[in-house]
Backbone as numpy.savetxt, mean C-alpha at the origin, in Angstrom:
# Nx Ny Nz CAx CAy CAz Cx Cy Cz
29.50 13.77 22.39 29.26 13.31 21.04 29.34 11.70 20.97
28.67 11.26 20.28 29.02 9.89 20.00 29.48 9.41 18.56
30.51 8.94 18.57 31.34 9.06 17.28 30.10 8.19 16.05
29.44 8.22 16.58 28.83 7.94 15.10 27.59 8.61 14.53
27.93 10.37 16.11 27.05 11.42 15.77 28.30 11.85 14.71
29.48 11.67 14.90 30.61 12.44 14.14 30.64 11.91 12.98
30.46 10.66 12.39 30.01 10.39 11.33 29.41 10.88 10.85
27.83 11.80 11.20 27.44 12.83 9.93 27.84 14.14 10.54
28.88 14.63 10.70 28.92 16.07 10.84 30.67 15.58 10.37
31.39 15.16 9.37 31.87 14.02 8.89 31.61 14.68 7.33
30.07 14.23 7.86 29.67 14.27 5.44 29.34 15.83 6.19
28.96 16.40 6.71 28.65 17.79 6.88 27.22 18.39 6.76
26.64 17.25 7.45 26.10 17.23 7.67 25.38 17.47 9.76
24.38 17.90 10.15 24.77 18.56 11.32 23.42 17.22 12.02
23.16 17.22 12.78 22.62 16.66 13.78 20.76 16.50 13.40
21.04 17.88 13.66 19.89 18.73 14.18 19.05 18.61 12.51
19.80 18.07 10.71 19.19 18.25 10.17 19.14 16.44 9.95
20.07 16.22 11.08 19.44 14.21 10.85 17.83 13.74 11.46
18.08 14.83 12.46 16.86 14.86 13.55 14.99 15.31 13.18
15.43 16.94 11.53 14.14 17.36 11.73 13.50 16.70 10.03
14.52 15.46 10.25 13.55 14.73 8.35 12.33 13.82 9.34
11.24 13.61 7.63 10.06 13.85 8.55 9.94 11.90 8.54
10.98 11.37 8.57 10.52 9.82 8.68 11.66 8.92 9.51
11.33 8.44 10.52 12.38 8.42 10.78 13.51 7.26 9.99
14.83 7.83 10.81 16.23 6.44 10.58 17.05 6.75 11.38
17.53 4.84 11.34 18.47 4.73 12.09 19.52 3.92 11.31
20.49 4.21 12.35 21.84 3.90 11.72 22.31 3.00 12.73
22.55 1.53 11.92 22.83 -0.03 12.59 24.04 -0.77 12.69
24.52 -0.64 13.51 26.24 -1.85 12.44 25.92 -3.23 12.30
27.31 -4.45 11.97 26.80 -5.21 11.35 26.33 -6.52 12.14
26.51 -6.04 13.35 25.70 -6.30 14.58 25.02 -5.91 14.83
23.83 -5.96 14.02 22.39 -5.16 14.45 22.33 -4.13 15.65
23.28 -3.62 16.13 22.64 -2.79 17.44 22.87 -1.44 16.66
22.24 -0.65 17.15 21.61 0.85 16.42 22.22 1.73 17.83
23.48 2.33 15.70 23.68 3.45 16.56 23.77 4.61 16.61
22.94 5.16 15.83 22.56 6.04 15.79 20.79 6.54 15.62
19.77 7.63 15.97 18.51 7.64 15.66 17.91 8.32 16.33
17.27 8.81 14.88 16.86 10.37 14.85 15.45 10.71 15.45
15.03 11.60 15.68 12.89 11.94 16.43 12.65 11.62 16.11
12.70 11.23 14.45 11.22 10.31 13.15 11.14 8.83 13.80
11.87 8.51 14.63 11.90 7.50 14.94 11.58 7.41 17.01
11.28 7.97 16.98 10.10 8.26 18.45 9.38 8.81 17.93
8.76 9.15 16.80 6.97 9.98 16.37 6.98 7.57 15.83
7.45 7.17 15.28 6.86 6.31 15.46 6.65 4.98 15.80
7.54 4.20 17.33 8.47 3.21 18.07 7.95 3.81 19.05
7.80 5.49 19.54 7.49 5.58 21.30 8.57 5.69 21.56
9.75 4.96 21.14 11.03 4.61 21.99 12.13 6.47 21.15
12.65 7.06 22.77 14.41 7.87 22.25 14.72 7.61 21.90
15.41 8.54 21.05 16.99 8.37 20.17 17.64 7.84 21.34
17.80 7.98 22.60 18.58 7.96 23.25 19.14 7.00 23.94
17.78 5.45 24.30 17.07 4.47 23.89 17.07 3.63 23.51
17.27 3.64 22.12 17.38 3.20 20.97 18.61 2.44 20.51
19.54 3.83 21.11 20.99 3.83 20.36 21.79 2.80 21.75
22.17 1.86 21.01 22.88 0.17 21.88 22.20 -0.77 21.67
20.93 -0.77 21.30 19.36 -1.29 22.01 20.03 -2.02 20.99
19.77 -3.47 20.40 19.65 -4.86 19.51 18.61 -4.03 18.18
18.35 -4.24 16.97 17.66 -3.83 16.14 16.30 -5.18 16.17
16.43 -5.51 17.43 15.67 -6.76 16.74 13.79 -5.57 17.96
14.51 -5.11 18.61 13.17 -4.44 19.38 12.43 -3.85 18.43
12.62 -3.29 17.85 11.80 -2.81 16.69 11.07 -3.36 16.00
11.02 -5.12 16.37 10.40 -5.88 15.37 9.76 -6.81 16.29
8.51 -7.61 15.73 7.49 -7.73 15.88 8.57 -9.52 16.61
7.89 -10.49 17.98 8.69 -10.85 18.17 8.13 -12.13 17.39
6.52 -11.76 16.62 7.52 -13.81 15.60 7.96 -13.26 14.63
8.42 -12.22 14.74 9.70 -12.37 13.09 11.27 -11.71 13.93
11.40 -12.25 14.80 11.98 -11.78 15.03 14.18 -13.11 14.47
13.66 -13.58 14.89 14.47 -15.03 15.09 14.32 -14.92 13.40
13.69 -14.67 12.58 14.32 -14.46 10.70 14.28 -13.82 10.35
14.35 -12.49 11.41 14.96 -11.19 11.02 16.08 -11.51 10.96
17.15 -11.92 12.57 18.58 -11.99 12.43 18.76 -12.34 11.17
18.40 -13.62 10.46 19.31 -14.24 9.55 19.32 -13.42 8.00
17.87 -12.81 7.76 17.74 -11.40 7.00 18.46 -10.16 6.48
18.92 -10.47 7.58 19.59 -8.84 8.53 21.48 -9.52 8.72
21.47 -11.08 8.63 22.74 -11.74 7.96 23.21 -12.17 6.41
22.60 -12.04 5.18 22.45 -12.28 4.29 22.48 -11.18 4.07
21.99 -9.79 4.17 21.41 -8.86 3.93 23.36 -8.02 4.16
23.92 -8.50 5.09 25.27 -8.04 5.02 26.60 -8.56 4.06
25.82 -9.91 3.96 26.17 -10.43 3.02 26.73 -9.82 1.65
25.55 -9.75 1.05 25.44 -9.02 -0.26 24.95 -7.85 -0.01
25.00 -6.83 1.02 24.58 -4.98 1.17 25.12 -4.69 0.07
23.19 -3.89 -0.98 22.82 -2.79 -1.71 22.20 -2.23 -1.63
21.52 -1.23 -2.44 20.19 -0.68 -1.89 19.33 -0.97 -2.22
17.98 -0.92 -1.01 17.38 -1.67 -1.52 15.86 -1.36 -0.20
14.12 -1.17 -1.32 13.42 -0.56 -0.06 12.72 -2.20 -0.38
12.20 -2.31 1.68 11.64 -3.65 1.88 10.37 -3.35 1.99
9.11 -3.87 1.77 7.66 -3.36 2.56 6.77 -3.15 1.39
7.48 -2.35 0.32 6.95 -2.40 -0.51 6.18 -3.09 -1.20
4.78 -2.76 -1.52 4.59 -4.58 -2.26 3.55 -5.95 -1.32
4.21 -5.92 -0.02 4.13 -6.60 0.78 4.44 -6.62 2.29
3.51 -6.26 3.34 3.71 -6.53 4.93 4.84 -6.38 5.12
4.80 -5.14 6.15 5.55 -5.96 7.40 5.95 -4.73 8.10
6.44 -5.62 8.83 5.22 -4.46 10.68 6.30 -4.08 11.34
6.29 -2.92 12.40 6.98 -2.88 13.72 5.99 -3.33 14.41
7.64 -2.84 15.82 6.33 -3.49 17.43 7.15 -2.19 18.29
5.91 -1.03 17.98 5.69 0.40 18.97 6.38 -0.28 20.27
6.34 1.20 21.07 7.23 0.42 22.43 6.78 -0.08 23.40
4.70 0.66 22.89 3.91 -0.40 23.31 3.41 -1.16 23.73
3.85 -1.96 22.33 3.52 -3.37 22.06 2.97 -3.83 20.42
2.39 -2.47 20.10 1.45 -1.85 18.73 1.99 -2.45 17.75
1.88 -2.92 16.70 2.43 -4.16 15.35 2.08 -3.03 15.42
2.70 -2.08 13.99 2.58 -0.84 13.03 3.17 -1.99 11.91
2.07 -1.16 10.13 2.38 -1.32 9.19 4.19 0.14 8.29
4.73 -0.62 8.17 6.34 0.21 7.88 5.87 -0.29 6.50
7.45 0.52 5.71 8.50 0.86 4.28 9.81 1.28 5.09
10.30 0.16 4.87 12.38 0.56 5.37 13.45 1.27 3.57
13.69 1.56 3.84 14.84 1.78 2.55 16.45 1.41 3.78
17.01 0.28 3.53 17.79 0.35 3.26 19.13 0.98 2.44
20.25 1.62 2.90 22.00 1.39 2.25 22.24 1.19 3.04
23.81 0.26 3.02 24.86 0.45 2.97 26.44 1.29 3.38
26.52 1.86 3.82 28.07 2.28 4.39 28.95 1.80 5.39
29.67 1.20 3.33 31.20 0.43 3.95 32.15 1.09 4.66
32.26 0.16 5.06 33.89 1.21 5.79 34.72 0.79 6.04
36.17 -0.20 6.89 36.82 -0.41 6.80 37.06 -0.81 8.00
36.39 -0.49 8.96 36.05 -0.81 10.75 34.62 -1.54 10.46
33.96 -1.59 9.38 32.70 -2.42 9.65 31.65 -1.64 8.62
30.82 -2.81 8.54 29.75 -1.48 7.25 28.49 -1.74 8.08
27.71 -0.33 8.35 27.13 0.71 8.76 25.46 -0.56 7.77
24.26 0.50 8.44 23.40 -0.19 7.04 22.71 1.84 8.20
21.64 1.82 7.16 21.68 2.72 6.96 20.26 2.99 6.69
19.27 2.99 7.76 17.49 2.50 7.29 16.40 3.81 7.26
16.27 4.19 6.78 14.74 5.24 6.74 13.35 4.01 6.52
12.41 4.51 8.14 11.66 4.45 8.24 11.06 5.15 8.16
9.93 4.50 7.51 8.74 4.72 6.96 7.15 4.52 7.27
6.01 5.08 8.65 4.76 4.74 9.18 4.15 4.21 8.30
3.34 3.41 8.08 2.53 3.00 6.39 1.41 2.82 6.15
0.62 2.81 8.03 0.23 2.47 8.70 -1.90 3.13 7.93
-1.82 4.47 8.57 -2.85 5.01 7.46 -3.40 4.49 6.41
-2.30 4.86 5.13 -2.47 4.38 4.81 -2.25 2.35 3.76
-2.15 1.82 4.65 -2.39 0.06 4.62 -4.44 0.24 5.28
-4.43 0.97 5.62 -5.91 1.45 6.17 -6.49 1.81 5.26
-6.62 2.31 5.14 -7.15 3.40 3.77 -7.08 2.25 2.13
-6.18 1.43 2.46 -6.06 0.40 1.00 -7.01 -0.75 1.36
-6.68 -1.35 3.06 -8.03 -1.94 2.98 -9.30 -1.85 2.62
-9.53 -0.12 2.87 -10.06 -0.09 2.93 -10.54 0.07 1.53
-10.37 0.67 1.47 -11.08 0.85 -0.69 -10.41 -0.74 -1.25
-10.35 -0.84 -0.64 -10.83 -2.42 -2.09 -12.08 -3.24 -1.29
-12.58 -2.95 0.15 -14.36 -3.49 0.51 -14.76 -3.27 -0.30
-14.59 -0.64 -0.37 -15.31 -0.70 -0.97 -15.67 -1.01 -2.26
-14.20 -1.21 -2.58 -14.48 -1.82 -4.22 -15.13 -3.34 -4.27
-15.38 -4.44 -4.02 -15.82 -5.37 -3.86 -17.15 -5.15 -3.26
-17.92 -4.65 -2.18 -19.27 -4.01 -1.86 -19.72 -3.05 -3.37
-18.93 -2.53 -4.47 -19.15 -2.09 -5.21 -19.64 -2.86 -5.91
-19.04 -3.72 -6.71 -18.34 -4.39 -7.86 -20.15 -5.68 -7.38
-20.74 -5.99 -6.35 -21.70 -6.80 -6.07 -22.85 -6.22 -6.16
-22.48 -4.66 -5.69 -23.86 -3.63 -5.97 -24.43 -3.73 -7.65
-23.32 -3.47 -8.05 -23.50 -3.20 -9.30 -23.75 -4.35 -10.61
-23.59 -5.25 -9.47 -23.97 -6.57 -10.47 -25.17 -6.47 -10.21
-25.75 -6.68 -9.21 -27.11 -6.52 -8.96 -28.06 -6.10 -9.61
-27.18 -4.67 -9.95 -28.30 -4.18 -9.72 -28.48 -3.92 -12.13
-26.71 -4.64 -12.42 -26.87 -5.04 -13.90 -27.95 -5.56 -14.06
-28.58 -7.33 -13.35 -28.60 -8.26 -12.97 -31.12 -7.74 -13.07
-30.47 -6.50 -11.86 -32.07 -6.64 -12.09 -32.35 -5.37 -13.18
-31.66 -4.96 -14.18 -32.20 -4.37 -15.01 -31.86 -4.59 -16.52
-31.53 -5.80 -16.72 -31.43 -6.95 -16.86 -32.89 -7.87 -17.58
-33.72 -8.05 -17.13 -34.67 -8.55 -17.49 -35.95 -7.15 -17.63
-35.59 -6.56 -17.43 -36.57 -5.67 -17.67 -36.06 -5.53 -18.82
-35.14 -5.01 -19.27 -34.98 -4.72 -20.86 -35.05 -6.16 -22.08
-35.23 -7.24 -21.30 -35.15 -8.37 -22.01 -36.41 -7.90 -22.32
-37.75 -7.53 -21.41 -39.28 -7.93 -22.04 -39.51 -6.68 -22.59
-38.46 -5.65 -23.22 -39.42 -5.07 -23.41 -38.78 -4.87 -24.74
-37.42 -5.64 -25.09 -37.60 -6.09 -26.77 -37.91 -7.25 -26.80
-38.54 -7.62 -26.22 -39.32 -8.72 -26.86 -40.72 -8.80 -26.67
-41.70 -7.60 -25.95 -42.21 -7.25 -26.99 -42.56 -6.34 -28.33
-41.48 -5.72 -28.51 -41.46 -5.08 -29.72 -41.04 -5.37 -30.64
-40.45 -6.39 -30.44 -40.00 -7.63 -31.49 -41.99 -8.21 -31.90
-42.30 -8.33 -30.71 -43.22 -8.67 -31.10 -44.28 -8.26 -32.09
-43.77 -6.88 -31.60 -45.63 -6.01 -32.13 -44.69 -5.89 -33.59
-43.81 -5.81 -34.00 -42.72 -5.57 -35.30 -42.75 -6.72 -36.40
-43.02 -8.23 -35.41 -43.32 -8.88 -36.00 -45.16 -9.52 -36.71
-46.19 -9.05 -35.43 -47.29 -9.52 -35.56 -47.85 -8.36 -36.66
-47.66 -6.89 -36.30 -48.74 -6.45 -36.66 -47.96 -5.42 -38.23
-46.81 -6.28 -38.58 -45.31 -5.31 -39.20 -46.69 -4.90 -40.93
-47.83 -5.52 -41.26 -48.78 -5.34 -42.54 -48.33 -4.12 -42.01
-50.16 -4.17 -40.71 -50.45 -2.38 -40.75 -49.93 -1.82 -40.15
-48.53 -1.76 -39.87 -48.03 -0.05 -39.10 -47.45 0.64 -41.20
-47.71 1.89 -40.97 -46.62 2.05 -41.49 -45.24 2.67 -41.07
-44.09 3.32 -41.95 -43.10 3.54 -41.51 -42.81 4.55 -40.98
-43.76 5.39 -40.32 -43.54 6.07 -38.93 -43.43 5.41 -37.94
-43.68 3.82 -37.47 -43.91 3.34 -37.10 -43.04 1.92 -37.02
-43.14 1.53 -38.19 -41.82 0.98 -38.18 -39.84 1.40 -37.76
-39.69 2.57 -37.88 -39.10 3.71 -37.93 -38.37 3.44 -36.35
-40.35 4.25 -35.50 -40.97 3.94 -34.02 -40.03 2.89 -33.40
-40.45 1.70 -34.02 -40.03 0.27 -33.47 -38.65 0.23 -33.03
-38.17 0.16 -34.67 -36.48 0.45 -34.51 -35.69 1.33 -33.86
-36.12 2.18 -33.65 -35.32 3.13 -32.71 -35.58 2.54 -31.47
-36.68 2.12 -31.27 -36.77 1.22 -29.40 -35.51 0.08 -29.61
-36.01 -0.31 -30.67 -34.87 -1.73 -30.61 -33.67 -1.61 -30.26
-33.42 0.35 -31.34 -31.82 0.39 -30.89 -31.47 0.90 -29.48
-32.67 1.38 -29.32 -32.15 1.56 -27.29 -32.06 1.34 -26.31
-32.41 0.03 -26.89 -32.73 -0.72 -25.57 -30.91 -1.67 -26.35
-30.65 -2.15 -26.57 -29.79 -2.27 -27.49 -28.87 -2.27 -26.87
-27.93 -0.58 -26.96 -27.18 0.51 -26.29 -27.27 0.22 -24.66
-28.72 0.38 -24.11 -28.39 0.77 -22.81 -28.78 -0.99 -22.37
-28.81 -2.33 -23.45 -27.98 -3.92 -22.43 -26.13 -3.35 -22.91
-26.02 -2.69 -23.64 -24.23 -2.95 -23.58 -23.78 -2.23 -22.82
-24.91 -0.84 -22.46 -23.91 0.15 -20.67 -23.67 -0.35 -20.10
-25.56 -1.63 -19.70 -25.99 -2.14 -18.66 -24.48 -3.35 -18.49
-23.63 -4.49 -20.08 -23.15 -5.09 -19.62 -21.16 -4.57 -19.59
């Protein structure tokens, strides 16, 4: 049993509970070395906990972001606090097979006399991001469709309204009250429909 496994047991938790969490959890030391990983990390990244323990955290970071991540990690350790990362912005991790995946991370520092540890909770949000992109695309298509329908409906409504008004003006004196009522109802109906189209 590693000294970090004892850290979990000292706080009343067991490795079994740690491994049963539905998301990935890492414990990282101040040098960026992974000291503990649960089986959720394997489901997300493809590395077994044994492969992760002792490795650099940058193993899970896309190559294009590794150097900037080291600086961010160092800055975080200068003033560690509970933090959610990836919410509202794109944050990617790198799987064992090289595939990049969308993730969200929650960070919690554990301050100790022998050096800070950071507990990172990792959630794969690839499906959600894909669904969000699909919904955004559908929304754009729907807006375009409704604009087209609206445009197509406005022209005939203007024609109907115009013809009804011409009838009212040209034949006003020869129409009885019932005909005027029908014309007014028609004008009102067209106006309501135009408002709904708008």
